[in-house]
PDB file of C-alpha atoms in Angstrom:
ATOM      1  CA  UNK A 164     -13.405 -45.868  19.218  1.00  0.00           C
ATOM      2  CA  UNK A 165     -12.858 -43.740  22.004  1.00  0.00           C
ATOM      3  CA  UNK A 166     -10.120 -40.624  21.623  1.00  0.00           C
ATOM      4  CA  UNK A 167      -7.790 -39.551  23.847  1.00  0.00           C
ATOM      5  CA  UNK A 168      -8.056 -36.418  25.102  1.00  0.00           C
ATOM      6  CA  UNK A 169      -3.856 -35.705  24.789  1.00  0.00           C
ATOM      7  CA  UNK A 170      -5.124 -37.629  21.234  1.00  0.00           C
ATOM      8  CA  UNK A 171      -7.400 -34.691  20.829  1.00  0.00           C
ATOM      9  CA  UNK A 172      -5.392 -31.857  21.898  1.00  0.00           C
ATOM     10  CA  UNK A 173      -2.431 -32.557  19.672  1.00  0.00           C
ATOM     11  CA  UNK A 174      -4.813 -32.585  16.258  1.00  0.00           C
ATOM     12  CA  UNK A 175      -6.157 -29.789  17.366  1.00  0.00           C
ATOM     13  CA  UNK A 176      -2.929 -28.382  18.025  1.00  0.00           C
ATOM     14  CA  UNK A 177      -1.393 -29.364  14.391  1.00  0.00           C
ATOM     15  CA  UNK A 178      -5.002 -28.372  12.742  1.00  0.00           C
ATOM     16  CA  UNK A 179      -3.675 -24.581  14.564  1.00  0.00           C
ATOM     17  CA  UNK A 180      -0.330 -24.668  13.298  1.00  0.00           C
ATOM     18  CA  UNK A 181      -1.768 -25.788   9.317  1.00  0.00           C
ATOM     19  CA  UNK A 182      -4.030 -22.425   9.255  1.00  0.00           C
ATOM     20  CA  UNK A 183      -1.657 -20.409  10.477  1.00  0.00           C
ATOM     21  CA  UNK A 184       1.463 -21.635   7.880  1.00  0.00           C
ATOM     22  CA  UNK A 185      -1.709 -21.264   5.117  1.00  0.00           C
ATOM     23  CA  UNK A 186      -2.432 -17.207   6.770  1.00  0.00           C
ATOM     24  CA  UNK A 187       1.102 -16.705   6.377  1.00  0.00           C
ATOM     25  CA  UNK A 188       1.670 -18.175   2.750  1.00  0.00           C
ATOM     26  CA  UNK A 189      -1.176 -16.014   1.768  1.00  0.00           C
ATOM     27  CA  UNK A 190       0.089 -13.330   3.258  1.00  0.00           C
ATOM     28  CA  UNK A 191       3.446 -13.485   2.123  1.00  0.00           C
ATOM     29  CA  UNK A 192       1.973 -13.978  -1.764  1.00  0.00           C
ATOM     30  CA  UNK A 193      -0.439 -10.547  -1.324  1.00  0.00           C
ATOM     31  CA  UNK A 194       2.988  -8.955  -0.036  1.00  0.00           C
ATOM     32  CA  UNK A 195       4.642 -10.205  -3.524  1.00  0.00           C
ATOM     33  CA  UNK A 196       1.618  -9.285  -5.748  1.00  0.00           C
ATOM     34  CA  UNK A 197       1.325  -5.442  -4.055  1.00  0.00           C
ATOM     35  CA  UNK A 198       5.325  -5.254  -4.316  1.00  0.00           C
ATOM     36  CA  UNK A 199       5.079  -6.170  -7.979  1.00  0.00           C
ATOM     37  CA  UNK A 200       2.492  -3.829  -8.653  1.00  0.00           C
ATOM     38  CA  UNK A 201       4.515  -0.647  -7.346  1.00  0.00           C
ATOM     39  CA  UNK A 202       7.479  -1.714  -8.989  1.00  0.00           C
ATOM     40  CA  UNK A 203       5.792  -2.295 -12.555  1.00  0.00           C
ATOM     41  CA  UNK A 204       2.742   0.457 -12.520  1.00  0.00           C
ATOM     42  CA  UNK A 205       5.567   3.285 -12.827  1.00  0.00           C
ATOM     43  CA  UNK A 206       8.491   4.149 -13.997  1.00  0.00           C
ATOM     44  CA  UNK A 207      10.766   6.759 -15.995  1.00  0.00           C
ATOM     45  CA  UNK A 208      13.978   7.445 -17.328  1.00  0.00           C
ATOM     46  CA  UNK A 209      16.083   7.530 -20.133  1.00  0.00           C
ATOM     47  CA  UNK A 210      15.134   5.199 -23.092  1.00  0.00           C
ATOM     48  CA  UNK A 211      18.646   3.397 -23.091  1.00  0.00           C
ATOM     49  CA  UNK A 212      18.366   2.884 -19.049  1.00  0.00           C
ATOM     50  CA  UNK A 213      15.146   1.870 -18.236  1.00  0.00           C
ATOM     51  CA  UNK A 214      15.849  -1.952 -17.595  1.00  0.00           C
ATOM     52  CA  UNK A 215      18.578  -0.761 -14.799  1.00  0.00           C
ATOM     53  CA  UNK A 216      15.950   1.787 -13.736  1.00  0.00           C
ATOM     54  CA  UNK A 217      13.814  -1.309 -13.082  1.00  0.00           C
ATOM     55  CA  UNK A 218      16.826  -3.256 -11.125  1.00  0.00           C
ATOM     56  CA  UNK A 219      17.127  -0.773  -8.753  1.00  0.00           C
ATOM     57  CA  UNK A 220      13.484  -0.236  -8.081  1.00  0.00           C
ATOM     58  CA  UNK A 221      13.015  -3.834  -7.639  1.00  0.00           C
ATOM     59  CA  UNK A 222      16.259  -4.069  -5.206  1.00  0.00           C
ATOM     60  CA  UNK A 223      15.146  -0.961  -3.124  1.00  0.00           C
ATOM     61  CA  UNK A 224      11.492  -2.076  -2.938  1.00  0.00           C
ATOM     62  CA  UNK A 225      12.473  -5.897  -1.426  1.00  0.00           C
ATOM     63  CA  UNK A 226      13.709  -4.597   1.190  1.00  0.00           C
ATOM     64  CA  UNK A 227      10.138  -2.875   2.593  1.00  0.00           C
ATOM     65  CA  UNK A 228       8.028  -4.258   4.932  1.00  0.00           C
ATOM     66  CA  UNK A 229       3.948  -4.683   4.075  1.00  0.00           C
ATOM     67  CA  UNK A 230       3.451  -1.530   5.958  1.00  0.00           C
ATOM     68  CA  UNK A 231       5.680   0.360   4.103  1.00  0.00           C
ATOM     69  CA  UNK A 232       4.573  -1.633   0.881  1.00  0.00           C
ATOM     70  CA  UNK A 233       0.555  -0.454   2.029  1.00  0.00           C
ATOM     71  CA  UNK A 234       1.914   3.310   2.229  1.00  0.00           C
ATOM     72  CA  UNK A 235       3.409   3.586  -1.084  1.00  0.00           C
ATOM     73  CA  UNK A 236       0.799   1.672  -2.277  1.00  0.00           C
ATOM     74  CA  UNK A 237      -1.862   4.348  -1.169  1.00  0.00           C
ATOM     75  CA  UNK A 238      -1.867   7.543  -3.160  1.00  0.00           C
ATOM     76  CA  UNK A 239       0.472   6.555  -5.847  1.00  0.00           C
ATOM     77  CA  UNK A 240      -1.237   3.589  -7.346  1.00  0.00           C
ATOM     78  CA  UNK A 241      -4.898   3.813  -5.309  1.00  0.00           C
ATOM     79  CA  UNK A 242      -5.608   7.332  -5.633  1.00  0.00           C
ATOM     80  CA  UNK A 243      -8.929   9.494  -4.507  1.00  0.00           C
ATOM     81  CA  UNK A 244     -10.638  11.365  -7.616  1.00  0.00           C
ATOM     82  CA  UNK A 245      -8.318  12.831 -10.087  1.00  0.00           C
ATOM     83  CA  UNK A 246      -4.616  12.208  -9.521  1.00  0.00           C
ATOM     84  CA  UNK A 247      -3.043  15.928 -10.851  1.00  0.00           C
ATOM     85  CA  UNK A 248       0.302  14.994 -10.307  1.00  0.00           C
ATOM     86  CA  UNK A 249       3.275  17.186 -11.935  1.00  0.00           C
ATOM     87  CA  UNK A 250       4.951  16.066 -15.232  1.00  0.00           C
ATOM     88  CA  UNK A 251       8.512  14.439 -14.099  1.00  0.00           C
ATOM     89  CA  UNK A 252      11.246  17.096 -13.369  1.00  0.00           C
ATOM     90  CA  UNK A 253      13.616  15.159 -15.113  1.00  0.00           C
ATOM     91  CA  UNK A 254      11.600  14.755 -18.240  1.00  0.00           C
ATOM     92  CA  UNK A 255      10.476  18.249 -18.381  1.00  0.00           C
ATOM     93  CA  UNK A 256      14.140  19.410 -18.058  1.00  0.00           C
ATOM     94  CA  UNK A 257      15.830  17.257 -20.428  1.00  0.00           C
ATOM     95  CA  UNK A 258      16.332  18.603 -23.757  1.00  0.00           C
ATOM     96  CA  UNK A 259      17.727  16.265 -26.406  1.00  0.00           C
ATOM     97  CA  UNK A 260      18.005  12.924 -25.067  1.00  0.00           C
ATOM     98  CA  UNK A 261      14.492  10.374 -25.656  1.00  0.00           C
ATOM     99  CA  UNK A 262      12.662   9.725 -21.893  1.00  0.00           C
ATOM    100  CA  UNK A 263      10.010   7.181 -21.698  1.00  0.00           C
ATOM    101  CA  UNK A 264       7.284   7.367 -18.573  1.00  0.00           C
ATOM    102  CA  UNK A 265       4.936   5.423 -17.271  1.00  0.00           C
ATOM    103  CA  UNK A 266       2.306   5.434 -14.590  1.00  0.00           C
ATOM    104  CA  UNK A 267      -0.843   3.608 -14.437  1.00  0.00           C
ATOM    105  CA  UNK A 268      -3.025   4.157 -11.538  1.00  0.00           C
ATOM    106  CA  UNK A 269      -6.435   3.349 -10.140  1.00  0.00           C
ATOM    107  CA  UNK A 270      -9.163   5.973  -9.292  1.00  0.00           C
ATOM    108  CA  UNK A 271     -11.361   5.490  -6.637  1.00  0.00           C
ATOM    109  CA  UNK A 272     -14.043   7.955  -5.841  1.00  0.00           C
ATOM    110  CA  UNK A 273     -13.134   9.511  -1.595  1.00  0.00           C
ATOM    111  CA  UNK A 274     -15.470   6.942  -0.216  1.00  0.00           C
ATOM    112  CA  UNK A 275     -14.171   3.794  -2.012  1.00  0.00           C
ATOM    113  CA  UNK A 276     -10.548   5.044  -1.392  1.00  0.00           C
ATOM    114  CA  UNK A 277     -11.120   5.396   2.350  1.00  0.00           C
ATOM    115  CA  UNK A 278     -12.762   1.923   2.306  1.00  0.00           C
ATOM    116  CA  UNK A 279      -9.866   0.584   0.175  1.00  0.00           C
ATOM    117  CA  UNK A 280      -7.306   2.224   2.904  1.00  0.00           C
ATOM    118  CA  UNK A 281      -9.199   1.033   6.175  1.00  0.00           C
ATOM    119  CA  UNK A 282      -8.769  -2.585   4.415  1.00  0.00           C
ATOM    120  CA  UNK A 283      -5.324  -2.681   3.205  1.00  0.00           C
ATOM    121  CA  UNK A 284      -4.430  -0.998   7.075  1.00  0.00           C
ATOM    122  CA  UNK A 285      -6.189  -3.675   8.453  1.00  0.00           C
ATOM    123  CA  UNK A 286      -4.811  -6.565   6.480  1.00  0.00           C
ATOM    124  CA  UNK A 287      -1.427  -4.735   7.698  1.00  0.00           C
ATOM    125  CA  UNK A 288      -2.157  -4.870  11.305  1.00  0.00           C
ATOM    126  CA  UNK A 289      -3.376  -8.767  10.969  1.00  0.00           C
ATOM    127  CA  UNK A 290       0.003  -9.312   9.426  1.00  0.00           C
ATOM    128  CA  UNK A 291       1.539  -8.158  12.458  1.00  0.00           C
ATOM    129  CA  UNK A 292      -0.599  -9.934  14.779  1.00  0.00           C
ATOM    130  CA  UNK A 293       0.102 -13.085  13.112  1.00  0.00           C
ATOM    131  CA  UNK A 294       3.441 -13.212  12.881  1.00  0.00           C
ATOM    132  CA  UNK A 295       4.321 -11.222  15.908  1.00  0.00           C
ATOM    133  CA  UNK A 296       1.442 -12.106  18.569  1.00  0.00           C
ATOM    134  CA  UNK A 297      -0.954 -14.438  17.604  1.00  0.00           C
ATOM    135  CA  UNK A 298       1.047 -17.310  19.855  1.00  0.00           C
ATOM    136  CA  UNK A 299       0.929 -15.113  22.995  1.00  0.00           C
ATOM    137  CA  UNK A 300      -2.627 -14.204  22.823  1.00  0.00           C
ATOM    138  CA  UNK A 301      -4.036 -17.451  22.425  1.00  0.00           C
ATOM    139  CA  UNK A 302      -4.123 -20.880  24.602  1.00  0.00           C
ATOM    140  CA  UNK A 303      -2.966 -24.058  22.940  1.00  0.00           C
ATOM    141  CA  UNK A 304      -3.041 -26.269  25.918  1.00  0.00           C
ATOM    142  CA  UNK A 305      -6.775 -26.736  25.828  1.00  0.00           C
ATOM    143  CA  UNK A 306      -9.499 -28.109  23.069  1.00  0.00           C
ATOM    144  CA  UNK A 307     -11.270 -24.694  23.788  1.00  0.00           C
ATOM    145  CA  UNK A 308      -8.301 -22.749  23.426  1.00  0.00           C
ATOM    146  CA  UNK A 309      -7.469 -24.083  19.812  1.00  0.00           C
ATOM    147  CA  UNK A 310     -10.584 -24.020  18.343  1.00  0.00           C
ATOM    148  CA  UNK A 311     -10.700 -20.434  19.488  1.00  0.00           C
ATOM    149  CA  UNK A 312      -7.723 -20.200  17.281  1.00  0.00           C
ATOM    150  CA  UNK A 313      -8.928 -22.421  14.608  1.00  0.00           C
ATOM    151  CA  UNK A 314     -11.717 -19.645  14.317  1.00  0.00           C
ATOM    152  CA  UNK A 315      -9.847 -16.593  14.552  1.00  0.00           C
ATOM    153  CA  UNK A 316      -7.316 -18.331  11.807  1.00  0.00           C
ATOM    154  CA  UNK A 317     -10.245 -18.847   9.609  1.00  0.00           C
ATOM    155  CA  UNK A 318     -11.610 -15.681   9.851  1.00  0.00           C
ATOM    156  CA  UNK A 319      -8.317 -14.265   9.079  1.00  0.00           C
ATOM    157  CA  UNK A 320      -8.099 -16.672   6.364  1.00  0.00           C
ATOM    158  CA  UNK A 321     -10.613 -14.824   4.762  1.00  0.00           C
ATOM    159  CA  UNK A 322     -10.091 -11.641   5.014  1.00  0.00           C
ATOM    160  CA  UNK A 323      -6.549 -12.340   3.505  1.00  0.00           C
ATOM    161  CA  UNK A 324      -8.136 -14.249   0.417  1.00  0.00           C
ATOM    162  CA  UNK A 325     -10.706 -11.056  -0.096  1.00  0.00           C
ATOM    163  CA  UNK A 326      -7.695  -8.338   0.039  1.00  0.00           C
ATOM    164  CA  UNK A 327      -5.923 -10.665  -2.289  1.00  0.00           C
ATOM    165  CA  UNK A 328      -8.819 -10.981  -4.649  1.00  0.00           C
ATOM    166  CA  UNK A 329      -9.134  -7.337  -4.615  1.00  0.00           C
ATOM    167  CA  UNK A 330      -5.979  -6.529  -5.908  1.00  0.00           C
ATOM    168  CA  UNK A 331      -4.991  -9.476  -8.252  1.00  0.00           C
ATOM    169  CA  UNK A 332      -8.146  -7.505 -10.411  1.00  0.00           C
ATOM    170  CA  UNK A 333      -6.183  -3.961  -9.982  1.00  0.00           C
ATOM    171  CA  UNK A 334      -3.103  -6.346 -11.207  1.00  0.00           C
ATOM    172  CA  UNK A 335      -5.327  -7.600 -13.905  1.00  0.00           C
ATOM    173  CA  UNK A 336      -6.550  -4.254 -15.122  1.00  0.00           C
ATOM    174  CA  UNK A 337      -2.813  -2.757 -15.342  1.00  0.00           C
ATOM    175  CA  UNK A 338      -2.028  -5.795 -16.904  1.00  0.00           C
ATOM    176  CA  UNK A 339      -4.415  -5.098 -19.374  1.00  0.00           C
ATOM    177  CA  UNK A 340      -3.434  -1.558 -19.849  1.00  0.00           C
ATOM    178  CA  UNK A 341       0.245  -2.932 -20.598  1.00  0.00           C
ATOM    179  CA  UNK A 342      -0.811  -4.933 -23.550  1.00  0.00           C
ATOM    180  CA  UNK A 343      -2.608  -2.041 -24.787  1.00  0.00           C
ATOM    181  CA  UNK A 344       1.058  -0.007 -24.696  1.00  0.00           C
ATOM    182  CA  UNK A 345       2.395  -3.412 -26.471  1.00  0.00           C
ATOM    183  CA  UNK A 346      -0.271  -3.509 -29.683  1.00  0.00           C
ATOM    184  CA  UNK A 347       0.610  -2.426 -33.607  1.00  0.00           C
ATOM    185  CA  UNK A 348      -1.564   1.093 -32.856  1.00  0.00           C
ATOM    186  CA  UNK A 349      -0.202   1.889 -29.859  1.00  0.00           C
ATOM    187  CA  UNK A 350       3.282   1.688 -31.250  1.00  0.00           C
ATOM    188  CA  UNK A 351       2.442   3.191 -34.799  1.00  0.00           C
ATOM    189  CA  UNK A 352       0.976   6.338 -32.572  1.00  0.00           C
ATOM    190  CA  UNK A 353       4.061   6.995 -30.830  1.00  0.00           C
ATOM    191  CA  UNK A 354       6.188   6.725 -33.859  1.00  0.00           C
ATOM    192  CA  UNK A 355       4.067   9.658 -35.235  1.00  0.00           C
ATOM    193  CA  UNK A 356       4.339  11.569 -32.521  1.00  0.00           C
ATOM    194  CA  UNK A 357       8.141  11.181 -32.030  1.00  0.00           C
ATOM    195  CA  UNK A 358       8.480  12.163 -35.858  1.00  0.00           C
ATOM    196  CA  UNK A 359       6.007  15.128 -35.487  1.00  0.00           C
ATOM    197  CA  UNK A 360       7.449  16.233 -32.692  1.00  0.00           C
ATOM    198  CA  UNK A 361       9.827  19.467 -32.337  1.00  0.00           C
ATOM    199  CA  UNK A 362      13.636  18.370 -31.538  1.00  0.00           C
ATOM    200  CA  UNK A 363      14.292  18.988 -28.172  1.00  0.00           C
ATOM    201  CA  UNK A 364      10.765  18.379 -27.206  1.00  0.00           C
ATOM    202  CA  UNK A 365       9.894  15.191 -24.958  1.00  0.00           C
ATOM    203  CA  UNK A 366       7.019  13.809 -24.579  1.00  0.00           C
ATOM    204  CA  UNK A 367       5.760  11.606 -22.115  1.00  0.00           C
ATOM    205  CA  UNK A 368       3.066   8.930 -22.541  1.00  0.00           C
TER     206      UNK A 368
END
C-alpha cells in the first residue's frame, strides 16, 4: 500500500504535536513537584499558626514561574557545603509564646551543586523554548522538518524525565526525613526538651 505523501506529512505532523503535549505535561508535573518541595522543606511560626503559615506560602508560591521556582530552589533547599544560615529572627526574639521550625535541605559538595544548577538552568531555558519558540524555529511543512522535531522533542523528552528523576529522590529523602519528625522517639525527645527547657527559652528543631 502506497502512502500519500500529504498522508505522510500529517502523521508526522500529529506524531510532533503528541511529544510536544507529553514535554509539556512533564514539564508542568517537575514544576509541581519543585513547587511542593519549597513550600513543604521549610517553614516557621507560631505553634497555633502554622497551618495558615502554610496557606499563604502555598498561595504566594503558585503564582511563580519555573524560573523563579529554579532560583528559590537553589541555595535554600540545594545548597553548596555547609548551609550556616542564622537562627530565625522571629524565633530568637520571641520570649514566651511556643515557635516550631523547620528546614530540611540537601548538601551538595561545590562541584555537584554547580552541576545540579547548570541542569535545573537548563531544564529552565528548554521550558521556555518549548512553550515560547519551539513552533517558530522549526518547519512542519516537510517530512524532514518534523522528524527534525520529532528528535529534538525526544531529546528534550529526556532530559525532562532525568531532571524529574533527580528530584522526585531529593522529594523522597525529605519525605523520609518527615516521617522521622512523625515517629514515638522523635516526639518523646521534644517533649523532654520542652519540659527541660528554661521558660522563655525557644527552641528550634
Amino acid at each position: 500500500m502506497t502512502v500519500c505523501p500529504d498522508d505522510a506529512l500529517t502523521a508526522s505532523q500529529r506524531e510532533v504535536q503528541r511529544l510536544l503535549g507529553l514535554c509539556l505535561l512533564r514539564l508542568q508535573a517537575y514544576e509541581r513537584l519543585i513547587k511542593t518541595l519549597v513550600v513543604e522543606h521549610e517553614f516557621s511560626g507560631l505553634a497555633l499558626d502554622l497551618e495558615a503559615v502554610r496557606r499563604a506560602r502555598v498561595e504566594s508560591i503558585s503564582r511563580n514561574t519555573l524560573g523563579q521556582m529554579a532560583g528559590i530552589f537553589l541555595g535554600s533547599y540545594l545548597v553548596a557545603g555547609d548551609d550556616n544560615t542564622a537562627p530565625d529572627p522571629e524565633l530568637a526574639s520571641a520570649e514566651s509564646l511556643p515557635h516550631v521550625g523547620f528546614k530540611f535541605r540537601v548538601e551538595l559538595t561545590e562541584a555537584d551543586y554547580a552541576q545540579a544548577e547548570s541542569e535545573i538552568r537548563e531544564l529552565v531555558q528548554l521550558r521556555n523554548t518549548l512553550v515560547h519558540h519551539f513552533i517558530e524555529q522549526q518547519d512542519f511543512d516537510s517530512l524532514d522538518g518534523c522528524r527534525h522535531a520529532e528528535e529534538a522533542l525526544i531529546a528534550a523528552s529526556d532530559l525532562i524525565g532525568q531532571s524529574y528523576e533527580r528530584l522526585r529522590e531529593w522529594a523522597e529523602d525529605m519525605g523520609k526525613a518527615l516521617e522521622a519528625m512523625q515517629s514515638d522517639q522523635f516526639r518523646t525527645t521534644m517533649i523532654k526538651e520542652i519540659v527541660v527547657a528554661p521558660r522563655g527559652r525557644n527552641r528550634r528543631h
